[in-house]
JSON list of C-alpha atoms in Angstrom, two decimals:
[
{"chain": "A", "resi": 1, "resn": "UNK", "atom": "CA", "xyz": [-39.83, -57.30, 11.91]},
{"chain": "A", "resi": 2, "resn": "UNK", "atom": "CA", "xyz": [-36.30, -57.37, 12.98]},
{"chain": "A", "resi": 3, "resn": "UNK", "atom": "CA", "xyz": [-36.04, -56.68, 16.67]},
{"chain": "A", "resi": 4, "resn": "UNK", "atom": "CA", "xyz": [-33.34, -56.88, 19.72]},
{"chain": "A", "resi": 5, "resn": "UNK", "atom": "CA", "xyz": [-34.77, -56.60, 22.96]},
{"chain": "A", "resi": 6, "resn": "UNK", "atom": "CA", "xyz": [-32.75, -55.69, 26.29]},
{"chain": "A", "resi": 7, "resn": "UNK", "atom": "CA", "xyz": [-33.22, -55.93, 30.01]},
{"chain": "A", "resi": 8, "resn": "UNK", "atom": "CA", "xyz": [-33.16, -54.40, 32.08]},
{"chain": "A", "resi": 9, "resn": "UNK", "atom": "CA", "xyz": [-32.94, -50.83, 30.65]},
{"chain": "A", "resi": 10, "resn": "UNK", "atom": "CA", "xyz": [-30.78, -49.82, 33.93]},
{"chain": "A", "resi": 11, "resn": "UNK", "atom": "CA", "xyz": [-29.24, -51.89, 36.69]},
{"chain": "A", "resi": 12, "resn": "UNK", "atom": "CA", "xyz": [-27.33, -50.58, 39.81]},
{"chain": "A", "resi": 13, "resn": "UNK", "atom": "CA", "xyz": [-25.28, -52.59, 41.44]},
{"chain": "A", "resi": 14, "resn": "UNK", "atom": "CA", "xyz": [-22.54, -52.88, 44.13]},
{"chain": "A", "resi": 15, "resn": "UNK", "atom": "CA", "xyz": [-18.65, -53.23, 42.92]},
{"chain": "A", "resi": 16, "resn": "UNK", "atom": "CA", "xyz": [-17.86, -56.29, 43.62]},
{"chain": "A", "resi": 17, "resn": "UNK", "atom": "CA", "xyz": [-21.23, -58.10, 42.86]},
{"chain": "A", "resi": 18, "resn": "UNK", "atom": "CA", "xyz": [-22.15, -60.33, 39.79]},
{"chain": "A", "resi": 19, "resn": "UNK", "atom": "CA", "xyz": [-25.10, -59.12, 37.15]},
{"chain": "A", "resi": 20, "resn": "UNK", "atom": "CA", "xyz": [-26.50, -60.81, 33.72]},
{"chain": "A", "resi": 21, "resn": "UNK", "atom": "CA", "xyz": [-28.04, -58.72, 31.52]},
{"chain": "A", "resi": 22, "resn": "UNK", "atom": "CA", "xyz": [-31.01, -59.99, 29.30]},
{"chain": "A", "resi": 23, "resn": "UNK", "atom": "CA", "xyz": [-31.24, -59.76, 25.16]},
{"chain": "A", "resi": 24, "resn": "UNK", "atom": "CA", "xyz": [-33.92, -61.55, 23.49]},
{"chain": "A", "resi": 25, "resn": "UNK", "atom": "CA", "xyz": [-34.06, -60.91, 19.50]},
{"chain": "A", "resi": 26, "resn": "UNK", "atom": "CA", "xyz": [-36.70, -61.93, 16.39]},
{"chain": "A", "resi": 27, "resn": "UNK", "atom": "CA", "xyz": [-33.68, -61.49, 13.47]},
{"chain": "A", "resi": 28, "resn": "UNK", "atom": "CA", "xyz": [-33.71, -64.00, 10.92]},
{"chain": "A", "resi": 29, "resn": "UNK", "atom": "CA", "xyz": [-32.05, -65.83, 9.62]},
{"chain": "A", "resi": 30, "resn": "UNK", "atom": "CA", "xyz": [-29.40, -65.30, 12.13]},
{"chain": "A", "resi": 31, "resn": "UNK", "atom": "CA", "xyz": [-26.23, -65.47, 11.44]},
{"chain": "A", "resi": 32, "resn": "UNK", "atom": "CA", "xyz": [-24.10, -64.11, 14.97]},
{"chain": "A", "resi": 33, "resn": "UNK", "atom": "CA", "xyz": [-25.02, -62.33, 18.11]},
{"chain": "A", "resi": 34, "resn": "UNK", "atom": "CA", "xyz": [-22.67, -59.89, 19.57]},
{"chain": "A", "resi": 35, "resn": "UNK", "atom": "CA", "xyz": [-22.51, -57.68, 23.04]},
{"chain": "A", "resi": 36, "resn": "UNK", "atom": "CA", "xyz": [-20.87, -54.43, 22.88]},
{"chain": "A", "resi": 37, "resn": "UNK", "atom": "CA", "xyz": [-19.70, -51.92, 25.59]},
{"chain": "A", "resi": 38, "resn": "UNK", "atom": "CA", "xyz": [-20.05, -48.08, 25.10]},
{"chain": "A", "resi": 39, "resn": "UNK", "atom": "CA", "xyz": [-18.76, -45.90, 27.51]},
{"chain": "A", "resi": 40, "resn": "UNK", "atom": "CA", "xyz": [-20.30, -42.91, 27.72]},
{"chain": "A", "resi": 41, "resn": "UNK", "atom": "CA", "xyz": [-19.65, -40.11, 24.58]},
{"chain": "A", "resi": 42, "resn": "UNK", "atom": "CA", "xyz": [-17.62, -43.34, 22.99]},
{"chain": "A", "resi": 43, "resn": "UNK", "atom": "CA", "xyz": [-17.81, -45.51, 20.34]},
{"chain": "A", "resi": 44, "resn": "UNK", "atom": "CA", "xyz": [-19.10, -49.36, 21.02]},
{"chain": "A", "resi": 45, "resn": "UNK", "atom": "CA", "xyz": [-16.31, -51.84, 21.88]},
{"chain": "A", "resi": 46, "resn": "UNK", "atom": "CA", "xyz": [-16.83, -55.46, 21.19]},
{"chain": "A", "resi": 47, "resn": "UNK", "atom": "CA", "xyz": [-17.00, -58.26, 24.20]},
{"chain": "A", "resi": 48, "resn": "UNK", "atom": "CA", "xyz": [-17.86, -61.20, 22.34]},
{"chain": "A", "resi": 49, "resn": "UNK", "atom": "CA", "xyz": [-19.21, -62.38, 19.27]},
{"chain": "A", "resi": 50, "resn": "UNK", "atom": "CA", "xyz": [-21.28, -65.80, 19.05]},
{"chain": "A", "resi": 51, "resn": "UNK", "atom": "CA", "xyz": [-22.49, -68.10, 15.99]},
{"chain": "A", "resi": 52, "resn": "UNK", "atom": "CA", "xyz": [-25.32, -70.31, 16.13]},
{"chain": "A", "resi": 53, "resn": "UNK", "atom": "CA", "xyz": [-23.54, -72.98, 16.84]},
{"chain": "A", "resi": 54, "resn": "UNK", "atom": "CA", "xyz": [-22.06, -71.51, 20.05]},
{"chain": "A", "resi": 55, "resn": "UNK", "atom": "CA", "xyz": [-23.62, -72.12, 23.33]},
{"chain": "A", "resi": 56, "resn": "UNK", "atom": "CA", "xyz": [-20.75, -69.87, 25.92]},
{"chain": "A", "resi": 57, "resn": "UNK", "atom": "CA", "xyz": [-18.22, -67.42, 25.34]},
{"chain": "A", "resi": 58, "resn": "UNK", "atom": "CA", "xyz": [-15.82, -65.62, 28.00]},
{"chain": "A", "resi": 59, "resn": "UNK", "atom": "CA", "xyz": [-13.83, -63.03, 27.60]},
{"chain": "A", "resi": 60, "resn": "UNK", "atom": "CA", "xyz": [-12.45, -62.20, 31.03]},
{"chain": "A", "resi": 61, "resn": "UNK", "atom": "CA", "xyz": [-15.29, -61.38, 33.99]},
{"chain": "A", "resi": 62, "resn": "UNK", "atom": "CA", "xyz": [-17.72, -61.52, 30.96]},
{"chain": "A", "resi": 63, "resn": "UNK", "atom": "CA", "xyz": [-19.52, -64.50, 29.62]},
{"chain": "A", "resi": 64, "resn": "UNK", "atom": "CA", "xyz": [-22.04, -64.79, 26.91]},
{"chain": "A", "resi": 65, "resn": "UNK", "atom": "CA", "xyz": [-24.57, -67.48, 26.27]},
{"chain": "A", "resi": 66, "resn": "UNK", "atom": "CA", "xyz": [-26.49, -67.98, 23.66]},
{"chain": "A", "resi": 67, "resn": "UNK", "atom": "CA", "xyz": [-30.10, -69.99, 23.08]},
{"chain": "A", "resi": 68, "resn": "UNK", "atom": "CA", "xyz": [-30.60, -70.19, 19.00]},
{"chain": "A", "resi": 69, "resn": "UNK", "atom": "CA", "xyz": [-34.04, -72.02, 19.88]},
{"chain": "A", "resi": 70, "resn": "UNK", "atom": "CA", "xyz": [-35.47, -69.58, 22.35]},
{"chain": "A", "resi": 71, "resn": "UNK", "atom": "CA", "xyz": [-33.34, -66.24, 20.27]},
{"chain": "A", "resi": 72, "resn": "UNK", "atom": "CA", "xyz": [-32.18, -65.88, 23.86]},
{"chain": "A", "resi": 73, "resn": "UNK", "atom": "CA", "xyz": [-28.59, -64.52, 24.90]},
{"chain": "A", "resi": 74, "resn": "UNK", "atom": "CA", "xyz": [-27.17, -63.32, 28.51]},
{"chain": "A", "resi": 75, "resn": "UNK", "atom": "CA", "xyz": [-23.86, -61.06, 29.17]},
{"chain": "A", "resi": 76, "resn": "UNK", "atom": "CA", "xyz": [-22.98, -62.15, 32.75]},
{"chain": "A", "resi": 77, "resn": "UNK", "atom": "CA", "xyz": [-20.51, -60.26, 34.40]},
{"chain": "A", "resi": 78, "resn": "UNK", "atom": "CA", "xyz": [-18.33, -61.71, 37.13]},
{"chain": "A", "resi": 79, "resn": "UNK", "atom": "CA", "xyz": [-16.79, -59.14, 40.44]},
{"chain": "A", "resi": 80, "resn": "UNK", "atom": "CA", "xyz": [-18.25, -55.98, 39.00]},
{"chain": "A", "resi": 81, "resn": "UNK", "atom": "CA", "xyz": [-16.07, -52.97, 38.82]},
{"chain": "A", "resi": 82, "resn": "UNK", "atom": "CA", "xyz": [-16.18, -49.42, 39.00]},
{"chain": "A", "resi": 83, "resn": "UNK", "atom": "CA", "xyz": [-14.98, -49.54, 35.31]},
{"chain": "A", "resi": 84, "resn": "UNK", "atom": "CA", "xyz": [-17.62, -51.38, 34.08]},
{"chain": "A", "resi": 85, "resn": "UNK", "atom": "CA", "xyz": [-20.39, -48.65, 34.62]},
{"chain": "A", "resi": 86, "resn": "UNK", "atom": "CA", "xyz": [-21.45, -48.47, 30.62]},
{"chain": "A", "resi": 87, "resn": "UNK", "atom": "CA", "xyz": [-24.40, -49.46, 28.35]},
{"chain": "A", "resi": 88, "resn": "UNK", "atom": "CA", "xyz": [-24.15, -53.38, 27.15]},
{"chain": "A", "resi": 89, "resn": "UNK", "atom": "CA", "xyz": [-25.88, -53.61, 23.73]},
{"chain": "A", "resi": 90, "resn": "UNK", "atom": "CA", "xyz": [-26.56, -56.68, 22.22]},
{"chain": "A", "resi": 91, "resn": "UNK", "atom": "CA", "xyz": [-26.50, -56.84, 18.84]},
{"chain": "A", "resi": 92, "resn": "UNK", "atom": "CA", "xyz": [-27.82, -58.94, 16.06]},
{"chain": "A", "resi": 93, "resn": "UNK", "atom": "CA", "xyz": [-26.39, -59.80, 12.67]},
{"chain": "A", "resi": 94, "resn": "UNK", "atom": "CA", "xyz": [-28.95, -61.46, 9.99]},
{"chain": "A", "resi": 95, "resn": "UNK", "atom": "CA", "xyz": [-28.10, -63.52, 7.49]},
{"chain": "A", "resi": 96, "resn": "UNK", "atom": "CA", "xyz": [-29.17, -62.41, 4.04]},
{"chain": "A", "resi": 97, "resn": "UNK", "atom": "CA", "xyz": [-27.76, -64.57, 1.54]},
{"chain": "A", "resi": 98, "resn": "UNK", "atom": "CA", "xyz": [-24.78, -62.73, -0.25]},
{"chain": "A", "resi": 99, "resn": "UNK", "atom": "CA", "xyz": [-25.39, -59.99, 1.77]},
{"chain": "A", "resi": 100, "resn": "UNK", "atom": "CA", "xyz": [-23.33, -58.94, 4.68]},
{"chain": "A", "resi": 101, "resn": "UNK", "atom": "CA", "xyz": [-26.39, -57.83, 6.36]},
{"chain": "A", "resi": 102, "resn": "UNK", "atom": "CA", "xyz": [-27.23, -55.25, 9.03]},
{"chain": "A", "resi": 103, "resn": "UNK", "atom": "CA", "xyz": [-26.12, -55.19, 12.47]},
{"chain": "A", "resi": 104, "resn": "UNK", "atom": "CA", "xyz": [-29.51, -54.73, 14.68]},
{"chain": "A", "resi": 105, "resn": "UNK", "atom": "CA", "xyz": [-28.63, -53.07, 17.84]},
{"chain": "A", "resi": 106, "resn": "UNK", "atom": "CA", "xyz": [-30.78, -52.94, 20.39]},
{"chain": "A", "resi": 107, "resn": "UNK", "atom": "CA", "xyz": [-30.95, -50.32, 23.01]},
{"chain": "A", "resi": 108, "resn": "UNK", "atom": "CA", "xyz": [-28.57, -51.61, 25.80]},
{"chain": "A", "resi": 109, "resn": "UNK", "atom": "CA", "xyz": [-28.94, -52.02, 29.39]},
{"chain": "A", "resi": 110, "resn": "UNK", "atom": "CA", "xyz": [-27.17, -48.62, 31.60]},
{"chain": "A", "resi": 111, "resn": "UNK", "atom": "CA", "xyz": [-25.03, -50.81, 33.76]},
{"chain": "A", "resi": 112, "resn": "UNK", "atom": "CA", "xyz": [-23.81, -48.54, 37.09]},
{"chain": "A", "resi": 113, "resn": "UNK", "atom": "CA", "xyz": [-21.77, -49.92, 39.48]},
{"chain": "A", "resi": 114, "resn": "UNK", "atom": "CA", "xyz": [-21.27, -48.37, 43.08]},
{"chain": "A", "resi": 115, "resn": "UNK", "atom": "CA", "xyz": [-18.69, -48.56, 45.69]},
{"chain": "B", "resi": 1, "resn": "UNK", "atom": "CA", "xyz": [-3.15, -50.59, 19.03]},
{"chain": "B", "resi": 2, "resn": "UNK", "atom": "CA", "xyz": [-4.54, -49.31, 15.67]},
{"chain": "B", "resi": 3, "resn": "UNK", "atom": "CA", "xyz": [-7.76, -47.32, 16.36]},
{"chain": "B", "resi": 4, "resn": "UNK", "atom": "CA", "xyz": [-10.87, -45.43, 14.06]},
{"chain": "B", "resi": 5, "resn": "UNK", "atom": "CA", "xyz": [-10.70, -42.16, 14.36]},
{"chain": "B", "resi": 6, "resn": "UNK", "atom": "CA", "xyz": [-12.86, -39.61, 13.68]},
{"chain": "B", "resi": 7, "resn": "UNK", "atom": "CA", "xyz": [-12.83, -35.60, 13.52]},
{"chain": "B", "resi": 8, "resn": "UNK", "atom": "CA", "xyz": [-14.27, -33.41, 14.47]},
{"chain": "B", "resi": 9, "resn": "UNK", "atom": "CA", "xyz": [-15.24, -34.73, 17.73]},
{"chain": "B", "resi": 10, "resn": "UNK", "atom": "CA", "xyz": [-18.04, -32.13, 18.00]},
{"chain": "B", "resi": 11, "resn": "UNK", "atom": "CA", "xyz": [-19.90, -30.48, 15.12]},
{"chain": "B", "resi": 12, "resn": "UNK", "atom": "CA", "xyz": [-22.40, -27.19, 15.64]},
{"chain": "B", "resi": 13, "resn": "UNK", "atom": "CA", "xyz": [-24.19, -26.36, 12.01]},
{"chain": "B", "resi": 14, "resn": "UNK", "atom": "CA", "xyz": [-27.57, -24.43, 11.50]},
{"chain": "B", "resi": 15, "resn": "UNK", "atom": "CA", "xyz": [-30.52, -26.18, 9.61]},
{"chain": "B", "resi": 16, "resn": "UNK", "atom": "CA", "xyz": [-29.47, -26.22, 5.98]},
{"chain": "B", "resi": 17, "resn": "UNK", "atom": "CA", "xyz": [-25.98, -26.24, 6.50]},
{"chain": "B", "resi": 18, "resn": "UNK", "atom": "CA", "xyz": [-23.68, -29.21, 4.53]},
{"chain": "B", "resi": 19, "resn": "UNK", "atom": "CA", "xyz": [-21.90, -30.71, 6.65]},
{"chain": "B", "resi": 20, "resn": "UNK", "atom": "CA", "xyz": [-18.62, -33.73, 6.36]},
{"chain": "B", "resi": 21, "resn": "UNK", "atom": "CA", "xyz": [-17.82, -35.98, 9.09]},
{"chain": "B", "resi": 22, "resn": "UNK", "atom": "CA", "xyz": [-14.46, -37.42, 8.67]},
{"chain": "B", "resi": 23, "resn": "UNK", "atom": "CA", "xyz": [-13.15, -40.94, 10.01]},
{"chain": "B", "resi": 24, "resn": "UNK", "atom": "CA", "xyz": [-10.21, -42.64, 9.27]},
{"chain": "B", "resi": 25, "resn": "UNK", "atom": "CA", "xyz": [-10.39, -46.18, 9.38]},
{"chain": "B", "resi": 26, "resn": "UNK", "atom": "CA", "xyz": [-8.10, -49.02, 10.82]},
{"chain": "B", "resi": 27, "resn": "UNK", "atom": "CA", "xyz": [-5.46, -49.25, 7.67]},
{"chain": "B", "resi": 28, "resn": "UNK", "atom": "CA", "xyz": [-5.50, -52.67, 5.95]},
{"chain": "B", "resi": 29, "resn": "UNK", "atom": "CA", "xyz": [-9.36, -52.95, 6.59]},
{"chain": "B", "resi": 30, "resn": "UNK", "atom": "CA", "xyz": [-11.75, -53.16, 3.39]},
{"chain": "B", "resi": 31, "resn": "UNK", "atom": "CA", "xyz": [-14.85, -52.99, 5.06]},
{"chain": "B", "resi": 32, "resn": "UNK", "atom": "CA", "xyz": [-16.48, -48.82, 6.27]},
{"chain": "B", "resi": 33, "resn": "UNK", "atom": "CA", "xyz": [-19.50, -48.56, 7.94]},
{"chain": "B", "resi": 34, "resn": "UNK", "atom": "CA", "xyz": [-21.60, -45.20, 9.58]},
{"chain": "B", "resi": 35, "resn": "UNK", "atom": "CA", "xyz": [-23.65, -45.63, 11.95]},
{"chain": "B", "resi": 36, "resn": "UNK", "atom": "CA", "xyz": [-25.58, -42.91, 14.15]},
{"chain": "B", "resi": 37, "resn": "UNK", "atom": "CA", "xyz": [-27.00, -43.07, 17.36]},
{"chain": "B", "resi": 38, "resn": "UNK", "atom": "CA", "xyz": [-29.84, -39.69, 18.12]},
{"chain": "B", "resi": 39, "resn": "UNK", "atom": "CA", "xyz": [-29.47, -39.27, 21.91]},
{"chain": "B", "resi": 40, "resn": "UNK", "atom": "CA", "xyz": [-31.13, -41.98, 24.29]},
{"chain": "B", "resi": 41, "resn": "UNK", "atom": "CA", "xyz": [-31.79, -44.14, 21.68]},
{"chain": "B", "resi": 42, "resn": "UNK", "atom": "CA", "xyz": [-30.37, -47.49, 19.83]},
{"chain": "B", "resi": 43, "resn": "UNK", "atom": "CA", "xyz": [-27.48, -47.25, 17.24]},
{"chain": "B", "resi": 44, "resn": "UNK", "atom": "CA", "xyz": [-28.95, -47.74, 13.65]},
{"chain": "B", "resi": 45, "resn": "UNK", "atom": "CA", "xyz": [-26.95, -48.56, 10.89]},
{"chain": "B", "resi": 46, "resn": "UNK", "atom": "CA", "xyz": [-26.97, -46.19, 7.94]},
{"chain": "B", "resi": 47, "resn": "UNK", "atom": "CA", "xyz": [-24.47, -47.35, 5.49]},
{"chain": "B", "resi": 48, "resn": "UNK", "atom": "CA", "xyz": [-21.39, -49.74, 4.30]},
{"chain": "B", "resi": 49, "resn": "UNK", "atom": "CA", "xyz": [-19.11, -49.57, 1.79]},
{"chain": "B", "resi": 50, "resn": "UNK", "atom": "CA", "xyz": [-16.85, -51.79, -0.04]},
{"chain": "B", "resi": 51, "resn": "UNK", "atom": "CA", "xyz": [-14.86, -51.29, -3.18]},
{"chain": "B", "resi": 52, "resn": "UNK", "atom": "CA", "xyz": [-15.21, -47.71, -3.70]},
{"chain": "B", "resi": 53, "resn": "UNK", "atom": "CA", "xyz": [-18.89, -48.53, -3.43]},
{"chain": "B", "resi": 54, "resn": "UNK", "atom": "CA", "xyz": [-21.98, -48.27, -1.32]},
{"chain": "B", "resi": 55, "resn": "UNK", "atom": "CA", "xyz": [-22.96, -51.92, -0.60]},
{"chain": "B", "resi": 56, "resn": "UNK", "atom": "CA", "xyz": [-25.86, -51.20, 1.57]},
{"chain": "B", "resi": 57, "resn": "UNK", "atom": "CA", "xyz": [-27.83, -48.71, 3.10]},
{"chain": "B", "resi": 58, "resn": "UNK", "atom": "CA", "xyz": [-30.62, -48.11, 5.39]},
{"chain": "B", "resi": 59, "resn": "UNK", "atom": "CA", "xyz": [-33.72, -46.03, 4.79]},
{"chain": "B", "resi": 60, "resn": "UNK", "atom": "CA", "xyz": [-32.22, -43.09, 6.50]},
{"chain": "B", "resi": 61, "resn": "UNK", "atom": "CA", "xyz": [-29.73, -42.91, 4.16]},
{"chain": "B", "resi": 62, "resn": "UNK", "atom": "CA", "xyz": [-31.71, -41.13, 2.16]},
{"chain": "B", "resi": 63, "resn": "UNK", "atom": "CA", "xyz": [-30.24, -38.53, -1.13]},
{"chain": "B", "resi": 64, "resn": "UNK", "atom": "CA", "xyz": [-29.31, -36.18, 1.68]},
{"chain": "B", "resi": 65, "resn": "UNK", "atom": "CA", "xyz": [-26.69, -38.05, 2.62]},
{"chain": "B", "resi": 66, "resn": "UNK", "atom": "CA", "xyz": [-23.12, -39.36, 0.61]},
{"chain": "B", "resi": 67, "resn": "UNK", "atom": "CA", "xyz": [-20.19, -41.46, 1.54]},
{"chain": "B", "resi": 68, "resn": "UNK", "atom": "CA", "xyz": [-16.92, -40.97, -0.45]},
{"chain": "B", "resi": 69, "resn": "UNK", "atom": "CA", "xyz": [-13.14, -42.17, -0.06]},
{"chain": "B", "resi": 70, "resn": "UNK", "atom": "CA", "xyz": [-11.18, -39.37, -1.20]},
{"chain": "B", "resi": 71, "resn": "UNK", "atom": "CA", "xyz": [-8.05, -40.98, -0.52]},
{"chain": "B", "resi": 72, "resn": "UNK", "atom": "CA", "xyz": [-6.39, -44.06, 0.98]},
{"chain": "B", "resi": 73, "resn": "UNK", "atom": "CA", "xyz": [-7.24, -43.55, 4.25]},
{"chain": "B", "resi": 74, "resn": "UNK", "atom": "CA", "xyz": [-10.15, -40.75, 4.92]},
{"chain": "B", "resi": 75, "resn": "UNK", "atom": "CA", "xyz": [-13.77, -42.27, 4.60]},
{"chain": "B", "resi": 76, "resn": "UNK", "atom": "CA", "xyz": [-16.61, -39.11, 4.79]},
{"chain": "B", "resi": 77, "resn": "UNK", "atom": "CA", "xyz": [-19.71, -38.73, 5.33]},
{"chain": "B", "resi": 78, "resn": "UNK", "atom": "CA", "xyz": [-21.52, -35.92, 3.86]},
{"chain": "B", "resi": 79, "resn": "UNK", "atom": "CA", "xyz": [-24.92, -34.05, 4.84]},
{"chain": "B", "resi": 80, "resn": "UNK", "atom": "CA", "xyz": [-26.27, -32.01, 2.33]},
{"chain": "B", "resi": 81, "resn": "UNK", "atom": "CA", "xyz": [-28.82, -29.79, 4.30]},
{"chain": "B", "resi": 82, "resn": "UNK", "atom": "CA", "xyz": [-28.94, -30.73, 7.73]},
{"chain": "B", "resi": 83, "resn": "UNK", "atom": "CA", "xyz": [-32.30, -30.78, 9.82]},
{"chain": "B", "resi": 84, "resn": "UNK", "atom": "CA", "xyz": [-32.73, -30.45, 13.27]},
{"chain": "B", "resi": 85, "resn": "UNK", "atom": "CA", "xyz": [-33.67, -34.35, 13.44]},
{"chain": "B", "resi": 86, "resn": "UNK", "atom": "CA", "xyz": [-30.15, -34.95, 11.88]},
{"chain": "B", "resi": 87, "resn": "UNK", "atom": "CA", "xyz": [-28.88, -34.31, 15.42]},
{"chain": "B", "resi": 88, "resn": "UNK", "atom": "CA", "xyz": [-27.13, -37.37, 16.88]},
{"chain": "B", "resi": 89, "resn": "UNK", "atom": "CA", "xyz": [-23.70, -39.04, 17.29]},
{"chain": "B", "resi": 90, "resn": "UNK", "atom": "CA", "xyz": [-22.31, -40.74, 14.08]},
{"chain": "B", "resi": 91, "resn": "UNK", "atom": "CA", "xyz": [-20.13, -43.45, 14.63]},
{"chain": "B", "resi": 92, "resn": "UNK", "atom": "CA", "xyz": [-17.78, -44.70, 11.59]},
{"chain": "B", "resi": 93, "resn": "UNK", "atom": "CA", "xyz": [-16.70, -48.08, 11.93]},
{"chain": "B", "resi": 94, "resn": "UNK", "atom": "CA", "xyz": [-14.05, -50.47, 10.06]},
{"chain": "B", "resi": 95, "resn": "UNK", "atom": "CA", "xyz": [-13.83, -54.47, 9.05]},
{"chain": "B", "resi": 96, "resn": "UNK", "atom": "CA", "xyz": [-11.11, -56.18, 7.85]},
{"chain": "B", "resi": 97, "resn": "UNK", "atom": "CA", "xyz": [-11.58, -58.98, 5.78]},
{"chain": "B", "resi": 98, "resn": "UNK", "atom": "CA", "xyz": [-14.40, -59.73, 3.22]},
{"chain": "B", "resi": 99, "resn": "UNK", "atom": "CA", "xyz": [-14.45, -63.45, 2.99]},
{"chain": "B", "resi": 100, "resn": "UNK", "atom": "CA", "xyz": [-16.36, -64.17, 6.85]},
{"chain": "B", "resi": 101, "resn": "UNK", "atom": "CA", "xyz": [-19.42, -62.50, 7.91]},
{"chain": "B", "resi": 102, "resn": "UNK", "atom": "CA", "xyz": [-18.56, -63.02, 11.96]},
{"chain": "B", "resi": 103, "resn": "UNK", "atom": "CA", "xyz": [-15.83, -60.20, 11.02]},
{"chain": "B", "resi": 104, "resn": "UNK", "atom": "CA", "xyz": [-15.55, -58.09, 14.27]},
{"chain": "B", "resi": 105, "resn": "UNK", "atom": "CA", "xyz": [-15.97, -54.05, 13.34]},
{"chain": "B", "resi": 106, "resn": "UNK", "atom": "CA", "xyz": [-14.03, -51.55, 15.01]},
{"chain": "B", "resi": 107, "resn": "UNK", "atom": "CA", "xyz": [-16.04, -48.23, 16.16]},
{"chain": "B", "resi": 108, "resn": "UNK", "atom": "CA", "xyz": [-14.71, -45.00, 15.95]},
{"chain": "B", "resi": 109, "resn": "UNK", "atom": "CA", "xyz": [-15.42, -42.66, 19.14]},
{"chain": "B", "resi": 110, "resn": "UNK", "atom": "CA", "xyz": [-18.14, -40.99, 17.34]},
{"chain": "B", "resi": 111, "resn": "UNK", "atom": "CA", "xyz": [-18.56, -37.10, 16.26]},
{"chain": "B", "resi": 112, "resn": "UNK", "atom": "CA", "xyz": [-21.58, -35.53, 18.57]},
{"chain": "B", "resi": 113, "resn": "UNK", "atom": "CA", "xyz": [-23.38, -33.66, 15.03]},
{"chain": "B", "resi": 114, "resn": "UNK", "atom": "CA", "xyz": [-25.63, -30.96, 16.92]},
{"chain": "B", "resi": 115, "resn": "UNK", "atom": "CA", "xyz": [-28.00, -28.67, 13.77]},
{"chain": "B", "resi": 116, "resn": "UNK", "atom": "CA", "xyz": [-29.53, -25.46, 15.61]}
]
């Protein structure tokens, strides 16, 4: 079965301090691997979005990395701010052919962060 | 920037009630998606649409539920008779371009459906 895994569920940490968040999924065939940020009461907003072939991606004080072999992906997040209290969700796209596939979300880590 | 939107924002029905969440996607995007998340759990895809057409759809899109396009811009999702489990946020979400798969979609800020 199809399945995206996160941890931890919740993290507190300090503003200022760095944090990586864990996703570990079972899709396949895979086809990209993305991490989203919701706010709370909003819609998801995308960080990054990696391809097999992609081992890093940053996109400011976030960066992504991705194990294909080991279906293994971080979000690490450099100087924490107070605005970056959210869920991360990592999310899985198979690869089905023709098909554009589902996106497989998992169930995101709570991320606060505390002055 | 453009943005989704959606309307309403929040939406109070009683069990048996039809109900149509609106969204209007990014314009110039081809691609429509709803998703819904029930509260404390994981998004789950229900549906896309391409075309004027449903191209896929999860097993909880089930006959209770429709997608339409009435126009060029809105993009709805209806419930026929809402149940209590029907409660959750619905998120409508937008691609642009057909031809890659890594397409990024655009989320809407959701409409919080609560059935009584």
């Amino acid at each position: 079965k199809n399945q995206v895994e996160q941890s931890p569920q919740s993290l507190i940490i300090l503003e200022g301090k760095n944090c990586t968040l864990q996703c570990n999924y079972t899709v396949s065939p895979f086809s990209n691997l993305r991490w989203y940020k919701q706010d709370t009461g909003r819609g998801p907003v995308s960080l990054t979005i990696m391809t097999f072939s992609e081992n890093t991606k940053s996109n400011g004080r976030y960066t992504a990395t991705l194990d294909a072999d080991t279906k293994q992906s971080s979000l690490h997040i450099t100087a924490s701010q107070l605005s970056d209290s959210a869920s991360y969700i990592c999310v899985v796209r198979g690869n089905y052919g023709g098909s554009q596939g589902n996106l497989i979300f998992g169930k995101g880590t709570k991320l606060s962060v505390k002055p | 920037e453009p943005e989704v939107t959606q309307t309403p924002s929040h939406q109070v029905t009683q069990m048996g009630q039809e109900v149509i969440l609106r969204c209007v996607p990014i314009s110039n995007h081809l691609y429509f998606y709803w998703y819904r998340q029930i509260l404390g759990q994981k998004v789950e895809f229900l549906v896309s649409f391409y075309n004027n057409e449903i191209s896929e759809k999860s097993e909880i899109f089930d006959d209770q539920f429709s997608v339409e396009r009435p126009d060029g811009s809105n993009f709805t999702l209806k419930i026929r008779s809402t149940k209590l489990e029907d409660s959750a946020m619905y998120f409508c979400a937008s691609s642009p371009d057909r031809g890659r798969i890594h397409h990024e979609q655009y989320f809407g800020p959701g409409t919080r459906l609560t059935v009584t």
